[in-house]
Short mmCIF file of C-alpha atoms in Angstrom, two decimals:
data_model
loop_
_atom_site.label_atom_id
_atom_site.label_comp_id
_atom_site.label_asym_id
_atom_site.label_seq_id
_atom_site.Cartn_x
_atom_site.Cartn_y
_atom_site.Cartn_z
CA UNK A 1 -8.59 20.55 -10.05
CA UNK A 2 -8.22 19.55 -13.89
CA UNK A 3 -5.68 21.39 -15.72
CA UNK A 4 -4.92 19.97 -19.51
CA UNK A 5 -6.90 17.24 -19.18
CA UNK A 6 -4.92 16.46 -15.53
CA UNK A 7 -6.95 15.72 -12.84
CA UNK A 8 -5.42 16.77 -9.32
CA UNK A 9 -6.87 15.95 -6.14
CA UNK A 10 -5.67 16.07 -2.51
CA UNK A 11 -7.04 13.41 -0.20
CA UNK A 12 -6.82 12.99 3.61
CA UNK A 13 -6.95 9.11 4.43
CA UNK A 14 -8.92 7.25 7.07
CA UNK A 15 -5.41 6.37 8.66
CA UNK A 16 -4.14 10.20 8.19
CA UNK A 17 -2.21 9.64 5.89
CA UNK A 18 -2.05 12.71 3.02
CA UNK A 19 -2.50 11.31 -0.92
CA UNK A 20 -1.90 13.61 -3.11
CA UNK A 21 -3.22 11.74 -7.24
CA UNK A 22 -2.54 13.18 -10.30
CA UNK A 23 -4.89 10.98 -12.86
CA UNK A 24 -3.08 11.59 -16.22
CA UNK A 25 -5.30 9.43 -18.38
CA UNK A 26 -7.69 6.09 -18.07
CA UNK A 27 -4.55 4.09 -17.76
CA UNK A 28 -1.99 6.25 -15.73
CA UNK A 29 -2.61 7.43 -12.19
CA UNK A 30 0.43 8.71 -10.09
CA UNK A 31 0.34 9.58 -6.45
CA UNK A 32 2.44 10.73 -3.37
CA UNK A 33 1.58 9.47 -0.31
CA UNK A 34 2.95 11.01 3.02
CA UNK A 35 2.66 9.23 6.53
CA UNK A 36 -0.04 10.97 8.49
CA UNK A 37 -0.46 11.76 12.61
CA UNK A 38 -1.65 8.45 13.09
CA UNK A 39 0.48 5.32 13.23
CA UNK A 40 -1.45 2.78 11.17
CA UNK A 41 -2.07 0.04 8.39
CA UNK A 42 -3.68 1.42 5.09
CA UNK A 43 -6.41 -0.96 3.88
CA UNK A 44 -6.07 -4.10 2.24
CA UNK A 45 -6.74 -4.32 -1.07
CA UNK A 46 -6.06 -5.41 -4.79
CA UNK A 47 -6.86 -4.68 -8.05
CA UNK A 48 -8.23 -7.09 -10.91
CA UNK A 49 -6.91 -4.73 -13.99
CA UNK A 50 -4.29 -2.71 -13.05
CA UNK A 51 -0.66 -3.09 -11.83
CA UNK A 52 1.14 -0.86 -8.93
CA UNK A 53 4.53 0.03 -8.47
CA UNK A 54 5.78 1.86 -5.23
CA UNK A 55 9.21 3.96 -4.97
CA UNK A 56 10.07 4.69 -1.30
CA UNK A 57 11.15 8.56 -1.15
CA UNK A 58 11.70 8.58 2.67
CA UNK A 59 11.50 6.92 5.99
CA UNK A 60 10.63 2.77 5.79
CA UNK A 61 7.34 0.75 5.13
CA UNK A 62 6.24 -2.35 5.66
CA UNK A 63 4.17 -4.23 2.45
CA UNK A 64 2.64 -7.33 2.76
CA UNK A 65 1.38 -9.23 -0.07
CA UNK A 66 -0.74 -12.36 0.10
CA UNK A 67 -0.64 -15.14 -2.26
CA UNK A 68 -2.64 -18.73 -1.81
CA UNK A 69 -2.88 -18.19 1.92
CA UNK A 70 0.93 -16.97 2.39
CA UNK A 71 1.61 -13.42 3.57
CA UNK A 72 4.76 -12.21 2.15
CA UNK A 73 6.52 -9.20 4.22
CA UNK A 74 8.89 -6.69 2.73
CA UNK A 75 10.33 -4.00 4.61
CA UNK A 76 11.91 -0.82 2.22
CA UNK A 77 13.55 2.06 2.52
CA UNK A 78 14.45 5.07 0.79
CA UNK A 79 14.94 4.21 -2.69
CA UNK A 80 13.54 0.66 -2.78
CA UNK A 81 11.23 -0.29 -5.44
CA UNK A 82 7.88 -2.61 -4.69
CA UNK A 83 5.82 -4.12 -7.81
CA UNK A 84 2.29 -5.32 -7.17
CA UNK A 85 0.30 -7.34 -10.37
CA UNK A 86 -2.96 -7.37 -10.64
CA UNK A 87 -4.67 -9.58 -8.08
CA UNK A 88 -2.41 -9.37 -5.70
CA UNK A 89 -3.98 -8.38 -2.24
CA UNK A 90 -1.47 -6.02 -0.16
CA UNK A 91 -1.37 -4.02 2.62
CA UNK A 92 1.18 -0.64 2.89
CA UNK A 93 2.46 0.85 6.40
CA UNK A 94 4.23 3.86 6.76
CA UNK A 95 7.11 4.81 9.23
CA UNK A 96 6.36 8.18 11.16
CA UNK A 97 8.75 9.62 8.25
CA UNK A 98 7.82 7.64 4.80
CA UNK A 99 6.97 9.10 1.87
CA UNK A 100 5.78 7.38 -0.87
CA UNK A 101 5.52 7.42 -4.82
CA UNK A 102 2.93 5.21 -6.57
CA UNK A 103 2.66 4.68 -10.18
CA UNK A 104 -1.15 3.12 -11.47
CA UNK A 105 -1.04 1.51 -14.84
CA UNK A 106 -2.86 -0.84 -16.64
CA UNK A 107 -6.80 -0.52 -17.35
CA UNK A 108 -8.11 1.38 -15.17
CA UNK A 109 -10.68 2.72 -16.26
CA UNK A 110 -13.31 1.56 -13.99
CA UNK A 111 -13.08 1.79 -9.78
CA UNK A 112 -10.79 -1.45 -9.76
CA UNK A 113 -10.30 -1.60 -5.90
CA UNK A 114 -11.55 -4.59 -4.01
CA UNK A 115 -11.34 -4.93 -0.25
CA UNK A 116 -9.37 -8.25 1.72
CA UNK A 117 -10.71 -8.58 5.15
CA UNK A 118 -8.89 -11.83 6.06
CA UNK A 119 -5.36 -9.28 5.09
CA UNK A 120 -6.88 -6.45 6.78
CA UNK A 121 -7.58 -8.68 9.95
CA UNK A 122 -3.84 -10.03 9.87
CA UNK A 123 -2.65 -7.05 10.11
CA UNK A 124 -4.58 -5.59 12.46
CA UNK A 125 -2.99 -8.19 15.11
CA UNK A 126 0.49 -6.82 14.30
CA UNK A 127 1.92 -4.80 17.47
CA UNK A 128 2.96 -1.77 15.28
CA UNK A 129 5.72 -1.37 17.96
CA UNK A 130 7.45 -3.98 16.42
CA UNK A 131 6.31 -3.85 13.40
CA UNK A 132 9.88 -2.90 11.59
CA UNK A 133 11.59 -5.66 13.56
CA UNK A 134 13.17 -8.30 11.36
CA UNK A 135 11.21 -11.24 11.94
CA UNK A 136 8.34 -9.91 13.72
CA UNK A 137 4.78 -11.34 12.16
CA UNK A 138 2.37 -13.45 14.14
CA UNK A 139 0.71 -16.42 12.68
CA UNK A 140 -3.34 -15.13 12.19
CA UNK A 141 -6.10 -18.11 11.02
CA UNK A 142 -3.44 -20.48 9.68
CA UNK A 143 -1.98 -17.91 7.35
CA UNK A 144 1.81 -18.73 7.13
CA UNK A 145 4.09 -15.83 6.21
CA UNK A 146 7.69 -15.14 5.02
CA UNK A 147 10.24 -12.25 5.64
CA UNK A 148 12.52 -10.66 3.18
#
């Protein structure tokens, strides 16, 4: 849907989750993202050009962030704000409840999404049972990690 020069769309995710973007120019996309049926990781990723910044609305997430071979968690909750810079590969997950605000800026004018497998893979091993524990998060092909 594009209404004055606002493009809406309404996406279901691979993990269930429901995005719902609102692309307000080439350099300003915001999105709401609400925790789906299905009780997983999004997919890893970063972005060369463009700079993320995520507002938790309800329930908790997990984001890890990986930086020269170090995995950084963060667990949020409602009302905590994330930053992500450009080239900085992260990975989101959602409690059951968690709904999420996302503001895209920067140039983005081009697809600027670019897949980490070696993230991806690390969390993949996490037992999302204890995922929101404090100092849950395995070690996974010499990546060493840090909890805040």
């Amino acid at each position: 849907l594009n209404k004055n020069n606002v493009l809406f769309s309404v996406e279901k995710m691979p993990n269930t989750e429901l995005r719902y973007r609102f692309k307000i120019d080439d350099n300003t996309i915001y999105s709401v993202t609400k925790s789906g049926e299905n009780y997983e990781w999004q997919n890893s990723h970063y972005h060369k050009l463009c700079n993320e910044v995520y507002v938790v609305q309800s329930g908790k997430i997990i984001m890890v962030t990986k930086k020269d071979k170090c995995v950084i968690k963060k667990v949020a909750k409602i009302g905590d704000v994330i930053a992500v810079g450009p080239n900085e590969s992260h990975n989101l997950f959602l409690s059951k409840d968690a709904q999420i605000c996302v503001l895209k800026y920067g140039n983005i004018k081009v697809d600027d999404w670019y897949s980490d497998k070696s993230l991806d893979e690390f969390c993949k091993s996490i037992d999302v049972e204890k995922i929101f524990e404090k100092y849950f998060l395995p070690l996974c092909n010499g990546l060493k990690y840090t909890v805040f």
